[in-house]
Amino acid sequence: MAGLSRRTFATAAVTALPALLATGAAAPAAGGSAVTAPAGAGGGAAAPARAMRGMWLATVGNRDWPSRPGLSAARQRDELLRHLDAAVRRRLNTVIFQVRPTADALWPSRHEPWSAYLTGTQGKNPGWDPLGTAVTEAHARGLELHAWFNPYRVAAHTQPSRLVAGHPARKHPGWVVPYGGKLYYNPGLPEVRAFVQDAVLDAVERYPVDAVHFDDYFYPYPVAGQTFGDAAAYKAHGAAFSSRAAWRRNNVDLLVKETAKRIRAARPGTRFGISPFGVWRNASTDRRGSDTRGGVQTYDDLYADTRKWVRGGWIDYVVPQLYWHIGQSAADYAVLAEWWADTTRGTGTALYLGEALYKAGDPKQAAAWQNVRELSRHLELAAALPEVGGHVFFSAKEVAADPSGAMARVVKDHYGG
């Protein structure tokens, strides 16, 4: 599970800083605030006139839901509704539901197999429609439902033969690159880019989702001593670019720009948001970057020019994963919150901040996370930044159980609870 979760990388990126630096390398829910977010974001959809109070509901590795694969349809549905009810209880108004965790689907997709995280067997029909149910039940509770897609991850292993027969990655083996113990679609192939968009648009066309949401995985996080095998694609498609890095960034730019255009055409009013790793570039690398020492920089390592997308109004909202405490030496939450506020100012791209609820009270985390008020302090700090339109918490399991009491404190201090 931990190896599959995107948040593992956010933690590891700071943990590995010394080594990396050495190498250079809808209707408002209960309690919803009437806060006006930036309008006209992304060149299309209007931003909601309330603060974002969201949570991620992760399905990869059965992180949040379902609690394990192979449960009955009734049990799965009951668990899903309990998560939605928890969101309402915590006075949230948005659920970001992971519906395409590993090139699979939590709805009857025309393009990809049913997810193994439902039944334990990839391609097996679970007997119900999780995404359709989530949209209907979220809206009935006054919650927005944002459908969360991982663009390029195919599997948490490197053996295509383990994928269900008829999987697109088996039908098109040239699309796939093994890297770091996982399989990925190759972002450098135009046919892959078109297929990923088709997979996403299948859900958008079928369901009245309030937004499409991409996470931080574009090109995969760097793995020491390994090279992402896209030399043939670069030779075929990269001649116009000064470097492979520039070509890779253009590939991701095209995915983002084209997906946004297709979403607006398919379902006007549906928003498009992305939750990148919190450091675009360090100021030591680029004067426009943040005063941080991030071991990962999205521009250089994931080939995701998140700043360009924000400044250009390509996306409707951005949720940088600011999974560090206030005062963290390499990546201070306060420094990054201000940097993202400066970056989004005047762009029309709404800014929400991603919060590491999962770290609160964890004895393996820094002392700051043992203070039940750490997350509440984040919201206090952000309240002084007009560009910040709300917060999203990772993730649903901790929102519901709240073992540290940090979520209850946030609700009490900021959500009228």
Short mmCIF file of C-alpha atoms in Angstrom, two decimals:
data_model
loop_
_atom_site.label_atom_id
_atom_site.label_comp_id
_atom_site.label_asym_id
_atom_site.label_seq_id
_atom_site.Cartn_x
_atom_site.Cartn_y
_atom_site.Cartn_z
CA MET A 1 0.00 0.00 0.00
CA ALA A 2 2.64 2.50 1.05
CA GLY A 3 4.62 1.84 -2.09
CA LEU A 4 1.64 2.78 -4.21
CA SER A 5 0.54 5.94 -2.48
CA ARG A 6 1.61 9.22 -4.05
CA ARG A 7 2.07 10.66 -0.54
CA THR A 8 4.92 8.24 0.13
CA PHE A 9 6.96 10.21 -2.38
CA ALA A 10 6.10 13.54 -0.81
CA THR A 11 7.48 12.28 2.48
CA ALA A 12 10.50 10.60 0.93
CA ALA A 13 11.42 13.68 -1.08
CA VAL A 14 12.21 15.67 2.04
CA THR A 15 13.64 12.71 3.96
CA ALA A 16 16.15 12.25 1.14
CA LEU A 17 17.08 15.92 0.88
CA PRO A 18 20.69 15.65 2.08
CA ALA A 19 21.56 12.95 -0.44
CA LEU A 20 19.69 14.61 -3.27
CA LEU A 21 21.27 17.97 -2.54
CA ALA A 22 24.69 16.41 -2.46
CA THR A 23 24.16 15.03 -5.94
CA GLY A 24 22.46 18.20 -7.23
CA ALA A 25 19.93 16.32 -8.19
CA ALA A 26 -23.04 22.17 -5.90
CA ALA A 27 -25.14 23.54 -2.81
CA PRO A 28 -22.91 24.28 0.14
CA ALA A 29 -22.47 21.44 2.61
CA ALA A 30 -23.13 21.99 6.29
CA GLY A 31 -20.87 24.74 7.54
CA GLY A 32 -19.74 25.79 4.04
CA SER A 33 -18.24 29.27 3.98
CA ALA A 34 -19.46 31.92 1.57
CA VAL A 35 -15.96 32.78 0.40
CA THR A 36 -15.57 33.89 -3.19
CA ALA A 37 -12.77 32.11 -5.02
CA PRO A 38 -11.15 33.50 -8.19
CA ALA A 39 -13.55 33.41 -11.12
CA GLY A 40 -12.97 32.55 -14.75
CA ALA A 41 -10.28 30.01 -13.96
CA GLY A 42 -8.92 27.79 -16.67
CA GLY A 43 -10.55 29.74 -19.46
CA GLY A 44 -13.91 28.08 -18.88
CA ALA A 45 -15.46 26.88 -15.65
CA ALA A 46 -16.50 29.34 -12.96
CA ALA A 47 -15.03 28.76 -9.51
CA PRO A 48 -17.48 28.01 -6.68
CA ALA A 49 -18.49 30.85 -4.37
CA ARG A 50 -17.34 29.06 -1.22
CA ALA A 51 -14.12 27.98 0.37
CA MET A 52 -12.76 24.57 -0.55
CA ARG A 53 -12.99 22.11 2.32
CA GLY A 54 -11.94 18.88 0.68
CA MET A 55 -10.53 15.45 1.25
CA TRP A 56 -8.84 12.95 -1.01
CA LEU A 57 -10.46 9.49 -1.07
CA ALA A 58 -7.69 7.18 -2.28
CA THR A 59 -8.30 3.73 -3.75
CA VAL A 60 -4.81 2.76 -4.91
CA GLY A 61 -3.57 -0.09 -2.74
CA ASN A 62 -6.94 0.09 -0.93
CA ARG A 63 -5.49 3.03 0.96
CA ASP A 64 -8.85 4.48 2.05
CA TRP A 65 -11.50 2.49 0.20
CA PRO A 66 -12.58 -0.22 -0.11
CA SER A 67 -11.00 -1.45 3.10
CA ARG A 68 -9.87 -4.56 1.23
CA PRO A 69 -10.56 -6.08 -2.18
CA GLY A 70 -13.23 -8.74 -2.56
CA LEU A 71 -15.93 -7.29 -0.32
CA SER A 72 -19.54 -7.67 -1.42
CA ALA A 73 -21.08 -4.87 -3.47
CA ALA A 74 -23.30 -4.00 -0.50
CA ARG A 75 -20.35 -3.78 1.88
CA GLN A 76 -18.33 -1.68 -0.57
CA ARG A 77 -21.24 0.69 -1.03
CA ASP A 78 -21.77 0.99 2.70
CA GLU A 79 -18.12 1.83 3.28
CA LEU A 80 -18.19 4.44 0.51
CA LEU A 81 -21.27 6.13 1.97
CA ARG A 82 -19.63 6.17 5.39
CA HIS A 83 -16.75 8.17 3.91
CA LEU A 84 -19.18 10.65 2.38
CA ASP A 85 -21.00 10.94 5.68
CA ALA A 86 -17.68 11.53 7.45
CA ALA A 87 -16.97 14.39 5.07
CA VAL A 88 -20.29 15.99 5.98
CA ARG A 89 -19.68 15.37 9.69
CA ARG A 90 -16.33 17.16 9.43
CA ARG A 91 -18.08 20.07 7.65
CA LEU A 92 -16.25 19.46 4.37
CA ASN A 93 -17.83 20.21 1.02
CA THR A 94 -15.74 18.31 -1.54
CA VAL A 95 -14.56 14.72 -2.03
CA ILE A 96 -11.77 14.01 -4.52
CA PHE A 97 -12.41 10.36 -5.39
CA GLN A 98 -9.67 8.29 -7.05
CA VAL A 99 -11.44 6.49 -9.91
CA ARG A 100 -8.48 5.53 -12.15
CA PRO A 101 -5.65 4.47 -9.83
CA THR A 102 -3.61 2.21 -12.15
CA ALA A 103 -4.83 2.37 -15.76
CA ASP A 104 -8.08 0.77 -14.60
CA ALA A 105 -11.54 2.01 -13.70
CA LEU A 106 -14.09 2.30 -10.91
CA TRP A 107 -16.89 2.60 -13.46
CA PRO A 108 -17.83 0.48 -16.51
CA SER A 109 -15.23 2.09 -18.76
CA ARG A 110 -15.28 1.61 -22.51
CA HIS A 111 -11.48 1.68 -22.53
CA GLU A 112 -10.03 0.05 -19.42
CA PRO A 113 -10.71 -2.90 -17.11
CA TRP A 114 -12.42 -2.84 -13.74
CA SER A 115 -9.92 -2.15 -10.98
CA ALA A 116 -8.52 -5.06 -9.01
CA TYR A 117 -8.83 -2.94 -5.87
CA LEU A 118 -12.57 -3.68 -5.97
CA THR A 119 -12.73 -7.45 -6.38
CA GLY A 120 -9.13 -8.61 -6.15
CA THR A 121 -9.21 -9.57 -9.85
CA GLN A 122 -8.54 -7.01 -12.54
CA GLY A 123 -11.37 -6.86 -15.05
CA LYS A 124 -13.95 -8.52 -12.81
CA ASN A 125 -17.27 -6.67 -12.63
CA PRO A 126 -17.95 -5.72 -8.98
CA GLY A 127 -21.71 -5.79 -9.56
CA TRP A 128 -22.29 -2.06 -9.11
CA ASP A 129 -21.05 1.33 -10.29
CA PRO A 130 -18.86 3.05 -7.64
CA LEU A 131 -18.33 6.30 -9.55
CA GLY A 132 -21.97 6.66 -10.50
CA THR A 133 -23.00 5.98 -6.92
CA ALA A 134 -20.40 8.38 -5.54
CA VAL A 135 -21.60 11.24 -7.75
CA THR A 136 -25.27 10.71 -6.87
CA GLU A 137 -24.72 10.23 -3.15
CA ALA A 138 -22.21 13.07 -2.83
CA HIS A 139 -24.59 15.50 -4.51
CA ALA A 140 -27.44 14.31 -2.29
CA ARG A 141 -25.31 15.35 0.69
CA GLY A 142 -24.40 18.76 -0.71
CA LEU A 143 -20.86 17.60 -1.55
CA GLU A 144 -18.96 18.19 -4.76
CA LEU A 145 -17.48 15.06 -6.32
CA HIS A 146 -14.17 15.51 -8.15
CA ALA A 147 -13.08 12.46 -10.17
CA TRP A 148 -9.38 11.80 -9.59
CA PHE A 149 -7.32 10.17 -12.33
CA ASN A 150 -3.68 9.07 -12.38
CA PRO A 151 -2.59 9.65 -15.98
CA TYR A 152 0.30 7.26 -16.64
CA ARG A 153 0.70 4.61 -13.91
CA VAL A 154 -0.17 1.14 -15.23
CA ALA A 155 0.82 -1.30 -12.47
CA ALA A 156 2.78 -1.66 -9.25
CA HIS A 157 4.92 -4.34 -10.90
CA THR A 158 6.83 -4.73 -14.17
CA GLN A 159 5.13 -7.80 -15.66
CA PRO A 160 2.60 -7.05 -18.42
CA SER A 161 1.58 -10.72 -18.36
CA ARG A 162 -0.01 -10.12 -14.96
CA LEU A 163 -2.44 -7.62 -16.47
CA VAL A 164 -5.84 -8.90 -17.54
CA ALA A 165 -6.04 -10.23 -21.09
CA GLY A 166 -7.17 -7.45 -23.39
CA HIS A 167 -5.64 -4.71 -21.23
CA PRO A 168 -4.52 -1.82 -23.47
CA ALA A 169 -0.97 -2.19 -22.13
CA ARG A 170 -0.91 -5.80 -23.36
CA LYS A 171 -2.48 -4.94 -26.69
CA HIS A 172 0.08 -2.14 -27.16
CA PRO A 173 3.30 -3.30 -25.45
CA GLY A 174 5.22 -0.48 -27.12
CA TRP A 175 3.27 2.01 -25.02
CA VAL A 176 4.70 0.74 -21.75
CA VAL A 177 7.94 1.49 -19.89
CA PRO A 178 9.10 -0.46 -16.80
CA TYR A 179 10.75 1.81 -14.25
CA GLY A 180 11.42 1.65 -10.54
CA GLY A 181 9.58 -1.64 -10.13
CA LYS A 182 6.41 -0.35 -11.81
CA LEU A 183 4.90 -0.07 -15.28
CA TYR A 184 4.07 3.29 -16.83
CA TYR A 185 2.56 4.47 -20.08
CA ASN A 186 5.13 6.43 -22.08
CA PRO A 187 4.12 10.14 -22.04
CA GLY A 188 6.23 10.74 -25.16
CA LEU A 189 3.89 8.83 -27.48
CA PRO A 190 1.04 10.86 -29.04
CA GLU A 191 -1.14 7.75 -29.13
CA VAL A 192 -0.70 7.32 -25.37
CA ARG A 193 -1.63 10.93 -24.75
CA ALA A 194 -4.80 10.51 -26.81
CA PHE A 195 -5.68 7.26 -25.07
CA VAL A 196 -5.30 8.73 -21.58
CA GLN A 197 -7.62 11.57 -22.56
CA ASP A 198 -10.13 9.11 -24.00
CA ALA A 199 -10.11 7.16 -20.73
CA VAL A 200 -10.74 10.31 -18.71
CA LEU A 201 -13.40 11.68 -21.05
CA ASP A 202 -15.34 8.42 -20.87
CA ALA A 203 -16.13 9.23 -17.23
CA VAL A 204 -16.73 12.93 -17.87
CA GLU A 205 -19.24 12.19 -20.62
CA ARG A 206 -21.15 9.66 -18.50
CA TYR A 207 -21.31 11.37 -15.11
CA PRO A 208 -21.97 14.94 -13.89
CA VAL A 209 -18.70 15.15 -11.98
CA ASP A 210 -17.93 18.59 -10.63
CA ALA A 211 -14.27 18.39 -11.63
CA VAL A 212 -11.55 16.25 -13.13
CA HIS A 213 -8.50 15.96 -10.89
CA PHE A 214 -4.95 14.84 -11.74
CA ASP A 215 -2.41 14.05 -9.04
CA ASP A 216 1.36 14.57 -8.99
CA TYR A 217 2.42 11.64 -11.18
CA PHE A 218 3.39 12.71 -14.65
CA TYR A 219 6.81 11.35 -15.48
CA PRO A 220 7.61 9.14 -12.48
CA TYR A 221 9.53 10.29 -9.46
CA PRO A 222 13.28 9.71 -9.97
CA VAL A 223 14.76 6.39 -8.91
CA ALA A 224 18.50 6.43 -8.22
CA GLY A 225 20.55 4.55 -10.79
CA GLN A 226 17.68 4.02 -13.22
CA THR A 227 16.80 5.68 -16.52
CA PHE A 228 13.29 6.04 -17.89
CA GLY A 229 13.39 4.17 -21.21
CA ASP A 230 11.99 6.64 -23.71
CA ALA A 231 14.97 6.98 -26.05
CA ALA A 232 13.10 5.56 -29.05
CA ALA A 233 10.14 7.89 -28.51
CA TYR A 234 12.48 10.86 -28.18
CA LYS A 235 14.22 9.92 -31.42
CA ALA A 236 10.86 9.63 -33.19
CA HIS A 237 9.18 12.73 -31.78
CA GLY A 238 11.76 14.99 -30.15
CA ALA A 239 13.77 16.44 -33.02
CA ALA A 240 12.34 19.94 -32.60
CA PHE A 241 13.49 20.25 -28.97
CA SER A 242 16.78 21.38 -27.49
CA SER A 243 16.91 18.54 -24.96
CA ARG A 244 15.06 15.46 -23.85
CA ALA A 245 13.96 17.37 -20.74
CA ALA A 246 12.34 20.11 -22.85
CA TRP A 247 10.61 17.49 -24.97
CA ARG A 248 9.31 15.69 -21.87
CA ARG A 249 7.92 18.91 -20.45
CA ASN A 250 6.17 19.61 -23.74
CA ASN A 251 4.61 16.14 -23.66
CA VAL A 252 3.09 16.86 -20.24
CA ASP A 253 2.08 20.38 -21.31
CA LEU A 254 0.17 18.90 -24.24
CA LEU A 255 -1.61 16.40 -22.01
CA VAL A 256 -2.75 19.15 -19.65
CA LYS A 257 -3.77 21.65 -22.33
CA GLU A 258 -5.58 19.09 -24.51
CA THR A 259 -7.36 17.47 -21.55
CA ALA A 260 -8.63 20.86 -20.38
CA LYS A 261 -9.98 21.65 -23.83
CA ARG A 262 -11.74 18.31 -24.14
CA ILE A 263 -13.32 18.56 -20.67
CA ARG A 264 -14.75 21.99 -21.47
CA ALA A 265 -16.15 20.70 -24.77
CA ALA A 266 -17.64 17.53 -23.30
CA ARG A 267 -19.24 19.01 -20.17
CA PRO A 268 -19.09 22.80 -19.89
CA GLY A 269 -18.78 23.95 -16.31
CA THR A 270 -16.79 20.93 -15.16
CA ARG A 271 -13.54 22.15 -13.65
CA PHE A 272 -10.03 20.74 -14.11
CA GLY A 273 -7.58 20.71 -11.21
CA ILE A 274 -4.14 19.31 -10.46
CA SER A 275 -2.42 18.55 -7.15
CA PRO A 276 1.34 18.72 -7.79
CA PHE A 277 4.22 18.08 -5.46
CA GLY A 278 4.66 21.31 -3.52
CA VAL A 279 8.01 22.50 -4.92
CA TRP A 280 8.02 23.77 -8.51
CA ARG A 281 11.72 24.78 -8.42
CA ASN A 282 14.05 25.92 -5.68
CA ALA A 283 15.22 29.54 -5.86
CA SER A 284 18.79 28.24 -6.04
CA THR A 285 17.85 26.63 -9.36
CA ASP A 286 15.59 29.38 -10.67
CA ARG A 287 15.15 32.86 -9.20
CA ARG A 288 11.38 32.50 -9.74
CA GLY A 289 11.32 29.45 -7.49
CA SER A 290 10.62 29.10 -3.78
CA ASP A 291 13.10 29.65 -0.96
CA THR A 292 13.32 25.91 -0.37
CA ARG A 293 15.76 23.04 -0.72
CA GLY A 294 13.36 20.49 -2.13
CA GLY A 295 14.96 17.21 -3.12
CA VAL A 296 12.40 16.94 -5.90
CA GLN A 297 11.46 19.81 -8.22
CA THR A 298 8.45 19.17 -10.41
CA TYR A 299 9.87 21.14 -13.34
CA ASP A 300 13.16 19.24 -13.41
CA ASP A 301 12.27 15.79 -12.08
CA LEU A 302 8.64 15.14 -13.07
CA TYR A 303 8.79 17.39 -16.17
CA ALA A 304 5.65 19.14 -14.97
CA ASP A 305 5.80 22.91 -15.41
CA THR A 306 3.06 23.58 -12.90
CA ARG A 307 3.86 27.29 -12.74
CA LYS A 308 3.25 27.64 -16.49
CA TRP A 309 -0.14 25.94 -16.22
CA VAL A 310 -1.19 28.26 -13.41
CA ARG A 311 0.17 31.45 -14.92
CA GLY A 312 -1.35 30.58 -18.31
CA GLY A 313 -4.77 29.76 -16.87
CA TRP A 314 -4.65 26.27 -18.34
CA ILE A 315 -6.26 24.71 -15.27
CA ASP A 316 -9.13 25.83 -13.07
CA TYR A 317 -7.47 25.10 -9.75
CA VAL A 318 -4.21 23.90 -8.26
CA VAL A 319 -3.72 22.04 -4.96
CA PRO A 320 0.00 21.92 -4.20
CA GLN A 321 0.84 19.18 -1.74
CA LEU A 322 2.33 21.20 1.10
CA TYR A 323 3.03 18.21 3.32
CA TRP A 324 5.53 19.92 5.61
CA HIS A 325 5.17 21.66 8.93
CA ILE A 326 5.58 25.36 9.60
CA GLY A 327 9.28 25.98 10.08
CA GLN A 328 10.52 22.85 8.27
CA SER A 329 14.08 23.74 7.33
CA ALA A 330 14.12 22.49 3.74
CA ALA A 331 10.50 23.12 2.76
CA ASP A 332 8.69 25.44 5.15
CA TYR A 333 4.89 25.33 4.85
CA ALA A 334 4.73 29.08 5.42
CA VAL A 335 7.27 29.83 2.69
CA LEU A 336 5.54 27.59 0.17
CA ALA A 337 2.05 28.85 0.97
CA GLU A 338 3.21 32.40 0.25
CA TRP A 339 5.05 31.33 -2.92
CA TRP A 340 1.94 29.66 -4.30
CA ALA A 341 -0.18 32.67 -3.35
CA ASP A 342 2.23 34.92 -5.27
CA THR A 343 2.22 32.51 -8.22
CA THR A 344 -1.56 32.33 -8.53
CA ARG A 345 -2.23 36.01 -7.87
CA GLY A 346 -4.11 37.58 -10.78
CA THR A 347 -4.18 34.39 -12.85
CA GLY A 348 -7.78 33.26 -12.39
CA THR A 349 -6.49 29.84 -11.26
CA ALA A 350 -7.95 29.02 -7.85
CA LEU A 351 -5.48 27.99 -5.15
CA TYR A 352 -6.22 25.38 -2.51
CA LEU A 353 -3.54 23.95 -0.21
CA GLY A 354 -2.99 20.21 0.25
CA GLU A 355 -2.66 19.24 3.93
CA ALA A 356 -0.87 16.22 5.41
CA LEU A 357 -3.50 15.10 7.89
CA TYR A 358 -1.92 11.63 7.78
CA LYS A 359 1.19 13.00 9.50
CA ALA A 360 -0.66 14.45 12.49
CA GLY A 361 0.22 12.53 15.64
CA ASP A 362 2.38 10.01 13.79
CA PRO A 363 5.30 9.25 16.14
CA LYS A 364 7.61 8.82 13.15
CA GLN A 365 7.07 12.44 12.14
CA ALA A 366 8.79 15.58 13.43
CA ALA A 367 7.87 17.08 16.80
CA ALA A 368 5.67 19.72 15.16
CA TRP A 369 3.28 17.01 14.01
CA GLN A 370 2.78 15.84 17.59
CA ASN A 371 1.05 19.15 18.33
CA VAL A 372 -2.67 18.74 17.70
CA ARG A 373 -2.81 22.38 16.53
CA GLU A 374 -0.26 22.09 13.69
CA LEU A 375 -2.85 21.78 10.94
CA SER A 376 -5.06 24.41 12.52
CA ARG A 377 -2.06 26.75 12.46
CA HIS A 378 -1.77 26.08 8.70
CA LEU A 379 -5.30 27.36 8.18
CA GLU A 380 -4.62 30.38 10.40
CA LEU A 381 -1.56 31.25 8.34
CA ALA A 382 -3.36 30.75 5.03
CA ALA A 383 -6.24 32.98 6.14
CA ALA A 384 -3.86 35.94 5.78
CA LEU A 385 -3.28 35.07 2.10
CA PRO A 386 -6.28 36.22 0.03
CA GLU A 387 -5.34 33.93 -2.86
CA VAL A 388 -5.84 30.78 -0.78
CA GLY A 389 -9.36 29.56 -1.41
CA GLY A 390 -9.36 26.56 0.93
CA HIS A 391 -7.69 23.31 1.86
CA VAL A 392 -7.77 19.61 0.96
CA PHE A 393 -6.84 16.91 3.49
CA PHE A 394 -5.03 13.65 2.83
CA SER A 395 -6.87 11.54 3.34
CA ALA A 396 -10.33 10.10 3.94
CA LYS A 397 -9.31 7.41 6.40
CA GLU A 398 -7.79 9.99 8.74
CA VAL A 399 -10.66 12.42 8.20
CA ALA A 400 -13.03 9.76 9.52
CA ALA A 401 -10.97 8.18 12.29
CA ASP A 402 -8.94 11.26 13.29
CA PRO A 403 -6.64 9.34 15.66
CA SER A 404 -4.70 12.46 16.67
CA GLY A 405 -7.67 14.81 17.05
CA ALA A 406 -6.10 17.21 14.54
CA MET A 407 -9.10 17.13 12.18
CA ALA A 408 -11.52 17.82 15.02
CA ARG A 409 -9.36 20.76 16.01
CA VAL A 410 -9.46 22.16 12.48
CA VAL A 411 -13.24 21.83 12.45
CA LYS A 412 -13.58 23.49 15.85
CA ASP A 413 -11.21 26.34 15.04
CA HIS A 414 -12.14 27.05 11.42
CA TYR A 415 -15.30 25.28 10.27
CA GLY A 416 -17.74 26.38 12.94
CA GLY A 417 -17.65 23.03 14.69
#
